[in-house]
Coordinates of C-alpha atoms in Angstrom, one line a residue:
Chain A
X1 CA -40.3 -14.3 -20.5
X2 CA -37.1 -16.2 -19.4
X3 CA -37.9 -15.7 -15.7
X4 CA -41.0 -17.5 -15.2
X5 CA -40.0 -20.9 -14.3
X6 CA -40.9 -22.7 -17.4
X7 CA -38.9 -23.1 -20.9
X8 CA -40.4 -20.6 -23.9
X9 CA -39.3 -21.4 -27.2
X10 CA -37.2 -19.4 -29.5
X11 CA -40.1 -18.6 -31.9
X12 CA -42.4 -17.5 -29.3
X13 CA -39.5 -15.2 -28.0
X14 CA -39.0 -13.7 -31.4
X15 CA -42.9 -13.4 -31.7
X16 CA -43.0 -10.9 -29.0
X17 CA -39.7 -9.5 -29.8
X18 CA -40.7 -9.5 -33.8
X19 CA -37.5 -11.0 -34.5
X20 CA -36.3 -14.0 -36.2
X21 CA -35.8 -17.1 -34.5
X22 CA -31.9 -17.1 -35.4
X23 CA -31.8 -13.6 -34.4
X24 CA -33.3 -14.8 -31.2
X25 CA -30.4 -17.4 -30.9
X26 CA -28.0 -14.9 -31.8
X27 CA -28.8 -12.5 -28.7
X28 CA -29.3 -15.5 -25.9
X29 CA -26.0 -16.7 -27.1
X30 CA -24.4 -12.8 -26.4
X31 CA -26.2 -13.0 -22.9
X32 CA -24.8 -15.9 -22.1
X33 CA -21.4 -15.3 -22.9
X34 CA -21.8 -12.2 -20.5
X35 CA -22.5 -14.8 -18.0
X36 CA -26.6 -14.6 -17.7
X37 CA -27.5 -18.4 -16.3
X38 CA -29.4 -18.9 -19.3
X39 CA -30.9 -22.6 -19.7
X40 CA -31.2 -23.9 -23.3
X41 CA -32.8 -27.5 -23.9
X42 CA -33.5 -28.6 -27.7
X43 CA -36.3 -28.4 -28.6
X44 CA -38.2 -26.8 -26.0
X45 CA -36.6 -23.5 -25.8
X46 CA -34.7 -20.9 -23.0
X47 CA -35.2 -20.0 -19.8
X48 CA -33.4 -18.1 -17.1
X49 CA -31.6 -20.8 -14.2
X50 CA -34.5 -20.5 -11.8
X51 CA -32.3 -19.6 -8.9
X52 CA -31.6 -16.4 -10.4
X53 CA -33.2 -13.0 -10.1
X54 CA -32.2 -10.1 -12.9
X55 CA -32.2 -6.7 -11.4
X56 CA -35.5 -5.1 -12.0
X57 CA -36.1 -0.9 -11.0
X58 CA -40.2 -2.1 -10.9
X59 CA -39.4 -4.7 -7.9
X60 CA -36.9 -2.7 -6.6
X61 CA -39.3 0.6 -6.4
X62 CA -42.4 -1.7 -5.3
X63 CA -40.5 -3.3 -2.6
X64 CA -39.6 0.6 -1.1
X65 CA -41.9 2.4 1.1
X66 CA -43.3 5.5 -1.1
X67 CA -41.7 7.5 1.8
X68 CA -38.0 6.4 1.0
X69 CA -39.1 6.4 -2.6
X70 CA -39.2 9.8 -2.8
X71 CA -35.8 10.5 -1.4
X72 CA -34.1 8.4 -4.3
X73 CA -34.2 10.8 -7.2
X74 CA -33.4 8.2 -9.9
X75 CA -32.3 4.8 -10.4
X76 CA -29.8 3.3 -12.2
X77 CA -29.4 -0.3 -13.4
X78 CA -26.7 -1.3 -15.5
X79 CA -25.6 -5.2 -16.7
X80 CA -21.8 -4.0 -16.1
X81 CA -19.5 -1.2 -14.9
X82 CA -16.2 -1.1 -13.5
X83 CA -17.6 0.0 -10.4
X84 CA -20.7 1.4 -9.0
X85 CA -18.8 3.7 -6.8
X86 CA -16.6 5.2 -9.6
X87 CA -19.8 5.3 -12.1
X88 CA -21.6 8.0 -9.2
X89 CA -18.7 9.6 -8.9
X90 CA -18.1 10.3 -12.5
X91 CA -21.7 12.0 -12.1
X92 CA -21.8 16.0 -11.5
X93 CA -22.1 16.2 -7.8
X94 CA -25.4 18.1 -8.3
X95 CA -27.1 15.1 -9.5
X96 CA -25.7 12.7 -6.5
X97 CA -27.9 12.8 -3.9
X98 CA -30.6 10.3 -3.8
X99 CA -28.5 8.6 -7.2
X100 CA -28.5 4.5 -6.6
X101 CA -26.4 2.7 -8.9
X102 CA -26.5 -1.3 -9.0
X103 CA -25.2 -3.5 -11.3
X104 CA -25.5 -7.0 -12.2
X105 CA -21.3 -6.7 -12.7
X106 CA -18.8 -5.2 -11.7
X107 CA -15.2 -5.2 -13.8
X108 CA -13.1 -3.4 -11.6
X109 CA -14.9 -3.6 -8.0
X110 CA -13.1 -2.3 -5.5
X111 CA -12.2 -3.7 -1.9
X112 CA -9.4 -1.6 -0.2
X113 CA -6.9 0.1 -1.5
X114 CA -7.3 -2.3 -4.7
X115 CA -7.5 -5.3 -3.2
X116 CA -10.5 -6.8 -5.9
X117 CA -14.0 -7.8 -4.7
X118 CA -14.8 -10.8 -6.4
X119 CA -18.4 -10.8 -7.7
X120 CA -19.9 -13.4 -9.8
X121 CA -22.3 -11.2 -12.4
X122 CA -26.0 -12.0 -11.1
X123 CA -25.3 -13.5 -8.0
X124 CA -24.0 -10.0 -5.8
X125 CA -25.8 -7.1 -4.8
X126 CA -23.9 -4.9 -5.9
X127 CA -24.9 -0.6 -5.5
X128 CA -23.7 2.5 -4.4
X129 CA -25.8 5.6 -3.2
X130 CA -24.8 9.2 -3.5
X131 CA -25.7 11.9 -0.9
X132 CA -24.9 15.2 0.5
X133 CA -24.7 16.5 3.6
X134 CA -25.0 21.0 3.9
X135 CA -22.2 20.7 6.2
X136 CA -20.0 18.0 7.5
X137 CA -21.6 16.2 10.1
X138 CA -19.9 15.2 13.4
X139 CA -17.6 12.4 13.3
X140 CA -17.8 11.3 9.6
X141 CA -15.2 8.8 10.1
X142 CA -17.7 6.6 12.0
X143 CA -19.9 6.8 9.1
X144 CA -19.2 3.3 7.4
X145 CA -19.8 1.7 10.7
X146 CA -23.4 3.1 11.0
X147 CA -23.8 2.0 7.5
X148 CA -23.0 -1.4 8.5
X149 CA -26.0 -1.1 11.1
X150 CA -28.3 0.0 8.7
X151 CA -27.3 -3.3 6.8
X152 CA -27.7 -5.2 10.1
X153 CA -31.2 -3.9 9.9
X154 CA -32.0 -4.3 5.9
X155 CA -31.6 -8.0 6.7
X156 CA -32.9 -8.9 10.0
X157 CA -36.4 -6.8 8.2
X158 CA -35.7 -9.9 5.9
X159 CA -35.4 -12.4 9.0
X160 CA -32.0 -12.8 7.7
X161 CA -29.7 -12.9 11.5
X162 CA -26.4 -13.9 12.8
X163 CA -24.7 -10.9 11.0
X164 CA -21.7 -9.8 12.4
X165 CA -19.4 -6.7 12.3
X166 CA -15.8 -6.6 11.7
X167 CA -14.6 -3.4 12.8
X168 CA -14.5 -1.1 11.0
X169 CA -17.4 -2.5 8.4
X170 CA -17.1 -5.7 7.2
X171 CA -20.1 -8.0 7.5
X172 CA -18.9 -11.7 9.0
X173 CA -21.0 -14.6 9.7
X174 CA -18.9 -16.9 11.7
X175 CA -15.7 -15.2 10.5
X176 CA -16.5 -15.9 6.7
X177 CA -17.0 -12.3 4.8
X178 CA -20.3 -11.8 3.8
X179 CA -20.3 -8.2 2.3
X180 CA -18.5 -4.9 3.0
X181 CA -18.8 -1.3 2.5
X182 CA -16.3 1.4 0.9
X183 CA -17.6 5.1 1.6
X184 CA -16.1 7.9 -0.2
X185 CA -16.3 11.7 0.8
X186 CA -15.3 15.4 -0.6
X187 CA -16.1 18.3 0.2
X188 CA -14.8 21.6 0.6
X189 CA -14.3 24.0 3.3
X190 CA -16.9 25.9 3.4
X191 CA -19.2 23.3 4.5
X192 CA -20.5 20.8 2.2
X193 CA -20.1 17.2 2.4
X194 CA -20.6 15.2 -0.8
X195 CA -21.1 10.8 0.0
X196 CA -20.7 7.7 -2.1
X197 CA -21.8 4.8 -0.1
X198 CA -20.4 1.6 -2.1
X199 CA -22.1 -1.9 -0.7
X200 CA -21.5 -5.6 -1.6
X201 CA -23.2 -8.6 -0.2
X202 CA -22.4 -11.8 -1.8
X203 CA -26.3 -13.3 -2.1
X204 CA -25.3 -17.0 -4.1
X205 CA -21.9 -16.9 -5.4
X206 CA -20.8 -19.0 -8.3
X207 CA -18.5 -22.0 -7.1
X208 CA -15.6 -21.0 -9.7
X209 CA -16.0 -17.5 -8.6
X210 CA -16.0 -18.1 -4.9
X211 CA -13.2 -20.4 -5.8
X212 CA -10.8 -17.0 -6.7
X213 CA -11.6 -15.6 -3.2
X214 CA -8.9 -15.5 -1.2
X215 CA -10.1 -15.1 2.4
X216 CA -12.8 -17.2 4.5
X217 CA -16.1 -15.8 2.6
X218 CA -19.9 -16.8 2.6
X219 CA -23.1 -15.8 0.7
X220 CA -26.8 -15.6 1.7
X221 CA -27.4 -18.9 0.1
X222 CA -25.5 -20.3 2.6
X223 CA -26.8 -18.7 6.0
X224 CA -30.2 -18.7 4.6
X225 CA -31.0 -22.0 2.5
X226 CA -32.2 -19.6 0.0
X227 CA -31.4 -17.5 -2.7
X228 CA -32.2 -13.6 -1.3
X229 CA -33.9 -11.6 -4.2
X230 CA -31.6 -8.7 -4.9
X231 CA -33.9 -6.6 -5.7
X232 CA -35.8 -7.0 -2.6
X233 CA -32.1 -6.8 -1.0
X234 CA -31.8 -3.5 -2.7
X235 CA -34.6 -2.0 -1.6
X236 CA -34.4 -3.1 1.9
X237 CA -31.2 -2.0 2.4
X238 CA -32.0 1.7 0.7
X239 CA -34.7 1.7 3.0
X240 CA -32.5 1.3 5.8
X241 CA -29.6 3.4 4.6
X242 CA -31.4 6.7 4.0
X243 CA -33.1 7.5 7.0
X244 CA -29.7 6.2 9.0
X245 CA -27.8 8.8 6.5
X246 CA -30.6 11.5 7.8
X247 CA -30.0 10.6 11.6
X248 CA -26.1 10.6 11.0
X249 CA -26.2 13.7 9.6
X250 CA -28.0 15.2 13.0
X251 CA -26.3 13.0 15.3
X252 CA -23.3 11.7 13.7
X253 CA -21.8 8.1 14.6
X254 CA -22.6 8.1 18.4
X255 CA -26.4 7.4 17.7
X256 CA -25.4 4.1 16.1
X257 CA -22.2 3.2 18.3
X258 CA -24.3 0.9 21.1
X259 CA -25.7 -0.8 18.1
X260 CA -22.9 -1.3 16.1
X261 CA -21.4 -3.0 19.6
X262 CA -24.2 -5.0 20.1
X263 CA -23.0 -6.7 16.4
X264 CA -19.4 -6.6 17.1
X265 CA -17.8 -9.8 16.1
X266 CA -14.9 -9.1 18.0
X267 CA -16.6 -8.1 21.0
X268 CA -14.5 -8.2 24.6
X269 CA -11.8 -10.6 22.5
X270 CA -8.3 -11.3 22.5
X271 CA -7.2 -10.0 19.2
X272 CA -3.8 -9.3 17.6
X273 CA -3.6 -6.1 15.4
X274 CA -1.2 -5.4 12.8
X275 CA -0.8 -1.8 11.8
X276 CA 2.1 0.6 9.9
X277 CA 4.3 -2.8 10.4
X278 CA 3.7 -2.8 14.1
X279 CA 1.8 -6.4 16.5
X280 CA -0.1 -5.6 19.0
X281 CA -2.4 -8.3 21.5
X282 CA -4.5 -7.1 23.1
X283 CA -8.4 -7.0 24.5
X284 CA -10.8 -5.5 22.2
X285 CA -12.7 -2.4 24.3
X286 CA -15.4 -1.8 21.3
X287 CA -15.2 1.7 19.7
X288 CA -15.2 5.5 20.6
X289 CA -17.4 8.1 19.2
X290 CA -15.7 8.8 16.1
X291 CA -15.9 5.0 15.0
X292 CA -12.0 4.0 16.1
X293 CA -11.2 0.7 17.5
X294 CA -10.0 0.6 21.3
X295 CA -7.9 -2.2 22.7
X296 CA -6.4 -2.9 25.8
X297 CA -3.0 -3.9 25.7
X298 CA -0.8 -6.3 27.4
X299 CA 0.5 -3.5 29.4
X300 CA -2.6 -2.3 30.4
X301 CA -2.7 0.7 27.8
X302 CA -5.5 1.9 25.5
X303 CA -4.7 1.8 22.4
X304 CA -6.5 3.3 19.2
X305 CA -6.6 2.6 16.2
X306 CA -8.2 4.7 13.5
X307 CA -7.7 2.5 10.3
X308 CA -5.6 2.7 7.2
X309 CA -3.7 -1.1 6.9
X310 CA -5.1 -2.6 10.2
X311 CA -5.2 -5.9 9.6
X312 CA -6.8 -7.6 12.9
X313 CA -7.9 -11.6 13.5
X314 CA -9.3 -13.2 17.0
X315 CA -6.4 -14.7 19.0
X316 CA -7.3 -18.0 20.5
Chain B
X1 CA 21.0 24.1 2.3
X2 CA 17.5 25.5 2.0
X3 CA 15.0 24.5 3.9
X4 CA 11.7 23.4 2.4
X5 CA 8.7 24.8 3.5
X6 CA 7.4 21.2 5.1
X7 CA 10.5 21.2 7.4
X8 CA 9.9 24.7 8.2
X9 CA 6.4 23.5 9.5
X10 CA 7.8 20.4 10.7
X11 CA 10.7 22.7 13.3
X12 CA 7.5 24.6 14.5
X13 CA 5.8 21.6 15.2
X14 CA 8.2 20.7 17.3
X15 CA 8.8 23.6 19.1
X16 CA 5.2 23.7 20.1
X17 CA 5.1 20.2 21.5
X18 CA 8.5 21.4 23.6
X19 CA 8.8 23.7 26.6
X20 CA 11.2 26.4 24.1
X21 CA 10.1 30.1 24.2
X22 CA 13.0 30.4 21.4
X23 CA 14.4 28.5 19.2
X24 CA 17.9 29.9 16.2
X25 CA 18.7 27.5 14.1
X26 CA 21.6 28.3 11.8
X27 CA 22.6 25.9 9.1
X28 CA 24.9 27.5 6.7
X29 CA 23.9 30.6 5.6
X30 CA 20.1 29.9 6.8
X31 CA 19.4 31.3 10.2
X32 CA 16.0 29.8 11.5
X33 CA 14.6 31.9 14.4
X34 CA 11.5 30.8 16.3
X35 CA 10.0 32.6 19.0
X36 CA 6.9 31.6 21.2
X37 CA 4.6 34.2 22.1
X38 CA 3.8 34.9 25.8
X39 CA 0.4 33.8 25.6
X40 CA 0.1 29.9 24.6
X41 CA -2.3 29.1 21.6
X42 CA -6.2 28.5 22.8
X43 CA -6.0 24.6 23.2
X44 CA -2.4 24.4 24.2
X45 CA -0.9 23.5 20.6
X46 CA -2.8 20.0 20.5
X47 CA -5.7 19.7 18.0
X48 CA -8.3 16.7 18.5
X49 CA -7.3 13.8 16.5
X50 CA -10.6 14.3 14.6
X51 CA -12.0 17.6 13.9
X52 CA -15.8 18.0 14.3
X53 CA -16.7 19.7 10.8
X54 CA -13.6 20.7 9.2
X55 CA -13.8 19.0 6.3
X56 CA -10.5 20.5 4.4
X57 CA -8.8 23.6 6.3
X58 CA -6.6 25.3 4.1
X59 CA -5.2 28.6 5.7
X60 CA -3.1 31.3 3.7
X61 CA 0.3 31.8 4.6
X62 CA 3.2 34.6 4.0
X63 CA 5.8 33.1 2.1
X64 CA 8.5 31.4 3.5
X65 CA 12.3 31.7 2.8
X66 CA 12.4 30.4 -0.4
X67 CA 16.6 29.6 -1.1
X68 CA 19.1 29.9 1.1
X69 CA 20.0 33.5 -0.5
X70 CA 17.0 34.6 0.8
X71 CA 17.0 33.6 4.1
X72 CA 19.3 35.1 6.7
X73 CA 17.3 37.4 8.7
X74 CA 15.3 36.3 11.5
X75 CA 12.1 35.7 11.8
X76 CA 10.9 39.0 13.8
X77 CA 7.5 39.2 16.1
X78 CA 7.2 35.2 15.7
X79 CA 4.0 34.9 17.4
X80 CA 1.6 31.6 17.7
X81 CA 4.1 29.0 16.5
X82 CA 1.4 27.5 14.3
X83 CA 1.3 30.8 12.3
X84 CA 4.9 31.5 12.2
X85 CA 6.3 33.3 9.5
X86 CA 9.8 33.0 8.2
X87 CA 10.8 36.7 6.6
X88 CA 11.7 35.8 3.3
X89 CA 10.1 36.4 -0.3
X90 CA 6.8 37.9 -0.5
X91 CA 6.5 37.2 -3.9
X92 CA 2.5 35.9 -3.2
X93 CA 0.7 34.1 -0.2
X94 CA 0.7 30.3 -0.5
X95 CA -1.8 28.4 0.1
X96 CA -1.8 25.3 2.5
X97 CA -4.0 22.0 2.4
X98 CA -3.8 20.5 5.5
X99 CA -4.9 17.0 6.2
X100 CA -8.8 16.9 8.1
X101 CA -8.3 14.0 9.9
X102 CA -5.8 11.9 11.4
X103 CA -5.2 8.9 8.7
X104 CA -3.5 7.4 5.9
X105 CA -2.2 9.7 3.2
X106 CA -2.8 8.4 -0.7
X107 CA -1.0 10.6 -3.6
X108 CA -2.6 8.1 -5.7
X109 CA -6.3 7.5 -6.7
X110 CA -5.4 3.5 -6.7
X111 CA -2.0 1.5 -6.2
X112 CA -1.3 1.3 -10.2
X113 CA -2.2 5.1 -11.2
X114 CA 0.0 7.6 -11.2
X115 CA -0.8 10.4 -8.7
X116 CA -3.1 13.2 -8.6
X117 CA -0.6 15.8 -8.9
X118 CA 3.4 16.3 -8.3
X119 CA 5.1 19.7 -7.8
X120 CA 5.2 22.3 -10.3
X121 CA 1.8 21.0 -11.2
X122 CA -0.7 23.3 -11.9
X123 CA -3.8 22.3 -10.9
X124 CA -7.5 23.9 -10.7
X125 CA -10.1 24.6 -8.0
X126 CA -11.8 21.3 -7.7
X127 CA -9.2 18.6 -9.2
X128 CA -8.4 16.3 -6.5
X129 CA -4.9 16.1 -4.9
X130 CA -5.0 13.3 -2.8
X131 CA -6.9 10.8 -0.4
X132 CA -6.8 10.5 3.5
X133 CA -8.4 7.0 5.0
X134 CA -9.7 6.2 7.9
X135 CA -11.8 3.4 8.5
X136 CA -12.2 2.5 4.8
X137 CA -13.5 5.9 4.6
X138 CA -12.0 7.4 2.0
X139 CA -11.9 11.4 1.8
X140 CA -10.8 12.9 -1.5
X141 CA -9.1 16.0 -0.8
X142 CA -9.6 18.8 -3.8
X143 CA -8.0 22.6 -4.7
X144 CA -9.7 25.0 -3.7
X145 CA -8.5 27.0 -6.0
X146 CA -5.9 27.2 -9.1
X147 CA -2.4 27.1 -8.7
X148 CA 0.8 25.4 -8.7
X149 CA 2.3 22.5 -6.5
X150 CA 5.1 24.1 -4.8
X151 CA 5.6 20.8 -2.4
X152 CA 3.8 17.6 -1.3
X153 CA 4.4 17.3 2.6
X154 CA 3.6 13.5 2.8
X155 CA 4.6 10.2 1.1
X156 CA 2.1 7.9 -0.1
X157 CA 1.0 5.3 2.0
X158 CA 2.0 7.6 5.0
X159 CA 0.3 8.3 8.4
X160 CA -0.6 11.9 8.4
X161 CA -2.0 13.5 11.6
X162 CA -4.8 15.8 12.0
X163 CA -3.4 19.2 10.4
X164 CA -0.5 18.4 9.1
X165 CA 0.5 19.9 5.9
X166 CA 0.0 17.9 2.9
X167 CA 0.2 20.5 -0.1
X168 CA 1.7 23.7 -0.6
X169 CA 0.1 25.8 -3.6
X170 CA 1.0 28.7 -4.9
X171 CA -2.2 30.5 -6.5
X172 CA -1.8 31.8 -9.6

């Protein structure tokens, strides 16, 4: 009722609701205060700020080939959770695979080690998937980057370009962080691999938000001139991700390495890289099969780096 | 002084990287001897920096010395340095966790918890012990069985290489 564009008036909201109009008041003052763009204008009633797009498990499901469909065995949607990540893996890993969690907010969303993603509520995509592999497949560490090129794909299958990667899998456009990716595994030795994939793209941040963000970032909004549907962005992206999780788990990362070059923002550059307290310049080579970086030193060596602290930026 | 299991682990290590065939170390009343089979190990000693499915080897060891009252004897028939044995108690096998890839060692689930375990915990088969990262990929490493921490082999934070000890448990 709030989404369609046009104002409805707090009696006919309690009409369908068959609730009072005060009662009415009383719950689009709660959503508000948990941060739902909710317009009010005497007199003529509520609706939702037209740029912004609740998530919805219909549009999400409609927007997914039946195919991919099937391989998601259930689909959660929650307003807020501390993270989407933590919620799947507070599930019993029975249930995990095929599990999608998105939320409109996250409390405690996770970036590295701690460091806090910054997510205005309604204006991220924000979801993690859960899957299992029988055994472990081949090279797991390179599996964030190949999740990165199944995001590549989820948006240019929404003409959305000029994505880049940050090694190991953050998503840059011109240097400003557009999303990243967090993947968490287990497993035991006898074989089986248990996968939290954690995702967040920032689609049309709020300025006070964005304000808090303490690195270069950008948001759909901005590349685009739009505002991306999440849901659509959902879907897309799960559409992408599964099949690529199938293929990895065949072929492991070296399927997706030329790809994930092709997208490298640091591509054949100058770069200085700080790891375990250590600078090093050197010439970015791309990645090996397993997903770590390879640079070229001053003194002509190969150097690798497999991740942890690596904190790396484009030397002029 | 008595040694602690990781050091134990650490010496042998060592030795395999090195040209030795034998190696006595006597510190105090601890006599540490080491002795390299004829044959070297399959693969020369060095293990790929990232395993191709191996998500968690944990391999069941003799006891080691445990005190320096123990210790003493030599090790006799030391073998494969990887699977050395130091005579000692043989109260019960204990059980090593050993890191599955080369990457950064977390006793912690996030910077402001406290950590997954610490010795003389007792833990249970599936309660995590620690995380290894690589490439924001983070691996939750869980018992495989219950027991007790006898020793944490790496500080938080820390680079841990492909194999190296993290946990010793003692079943129970």
């Amino acid at each position: 009722m709030l989404s369609d564009g046009g104002f409805t008036s707090g009696e006919a909201i309690g009409g369908r609701l068959r609730i009072s109009r005060a009662a009415v008041h009383k719950h689009i003052s709660y959503l508000a205060r948990q941060g739902v763009p909710i317009h009010r204008v005497r007199g003529r009633g509520y609706r939702l700020a037209s740029d912004v797009h609740l998530l919805n498990e219909q549009v999400i499901r409609q927007s997914l080939d039946p195919g991919i469909w099937r391989q998601v065995k259930r689909l959660v949607i929650l307003p807020e959770v501390d993270s989407t990540s933590e919620w799947l893996r507070r599930q019993s890993p029975a249930s995990l695979p095929g599990l999608v969690c998105a939320a409109e907010a996250q409390t405690s969303g996770r970036g590295r080690r701690g460091s806090d993603w910054i997510a205005s509520p309604y204006r991220n995509m924000l979801f993690s998937l859960g899957w299992e592999y029988d055994r472990w497949p081949q090279s797991v560490t390179g599996l964030g980057l190949a999740t990165a090129v199944a995001v590549l794909r989820a948006l240019r299958a929404l003409s959305i370009t000029g994505v880049d990667i940050k090694w190991p899998n953050d998503l840059l456009v011109d240097g400003r962080k557009l999303g990243g990716i967090l993947i968490d595994v287990s497993g035991e030795s006898d074989g089986r691999c248990t996968v939290v994939l954690g995702l967040g793209i920032n689609v049309h941040l709020d300025a006070r938000d964005a304000a808090r963000i303490e690195q270069a970032w950008t948001d759909l909004r901005t590349l685009t001139g739009t505002v991306v549907d999440r849901n659509r962005l959902i879907a897309h992206c799960v559409a992408q991700i599964i099949p690529m999780l199938d293929q990895f788990g065949r072929c492991g990362f070296p399927a997706f390495r030329a790809e994930w070059e092709d997208h490298h923002a640091y591509a054949r550059r100058r770069v200085r890289i700080t790891a375990a307290g250590e600078a090093v310049d050197g010439l970015v080579l791309g990645v090996d099969d397993q997903g770590a970086l390879l640079v070229r030193d001053n003194a002509e060596r190969t150097r690798r780096f497999v991740g942890g602290d690596v904190r790396l930026r484009a030397l002029a | 002084m008595p040694l602690t299991y990781t050091e134990i682990a650490e010496i042998v290590k060592l030795i395999d990287a090195s040209s030795l065939d034998e190696l006595v170390i006597e510190i105090g009343d601890v006599k540490l001897a080491v002795r390299r089979k004829a044959e070297p190990p399959p693969g020369g000693g060095t293990a790929p920096e990232f395993p191709s499915a191996d998500p968690a080897p944990v391999s069941s060891r003799p006891t080691p010395a445990e005190g320096s009252g123990t210790a003493g004897e030599p090790a006799v028939g030391a073998a494969d340095p990887a699977a050395t044995a130091v005579k000692g108690s043989t109260a019960g096998d204990l059980l090593e966790v050993r890191a599955p890839m080369s990457g950064i060692f977390y006793c912690r689930p996030s910077p402001d918890a406290d950590p997954f375990v610490s010795p003389g915990d007792v833990v249970h088969k599936g309660d995590p012990l620690c995380l290894v990262e690589v490439m924001k990929l983070f691996n939750t490493i869980h018992a495989e069985l219950d027991g007790r921490i006898v020793e944490v082999g790496a500080e938080d934070g820390q680079l841990v290489e492909y194999q190296q000890i993290l946990f010793v448990i003692e079943p129970e």
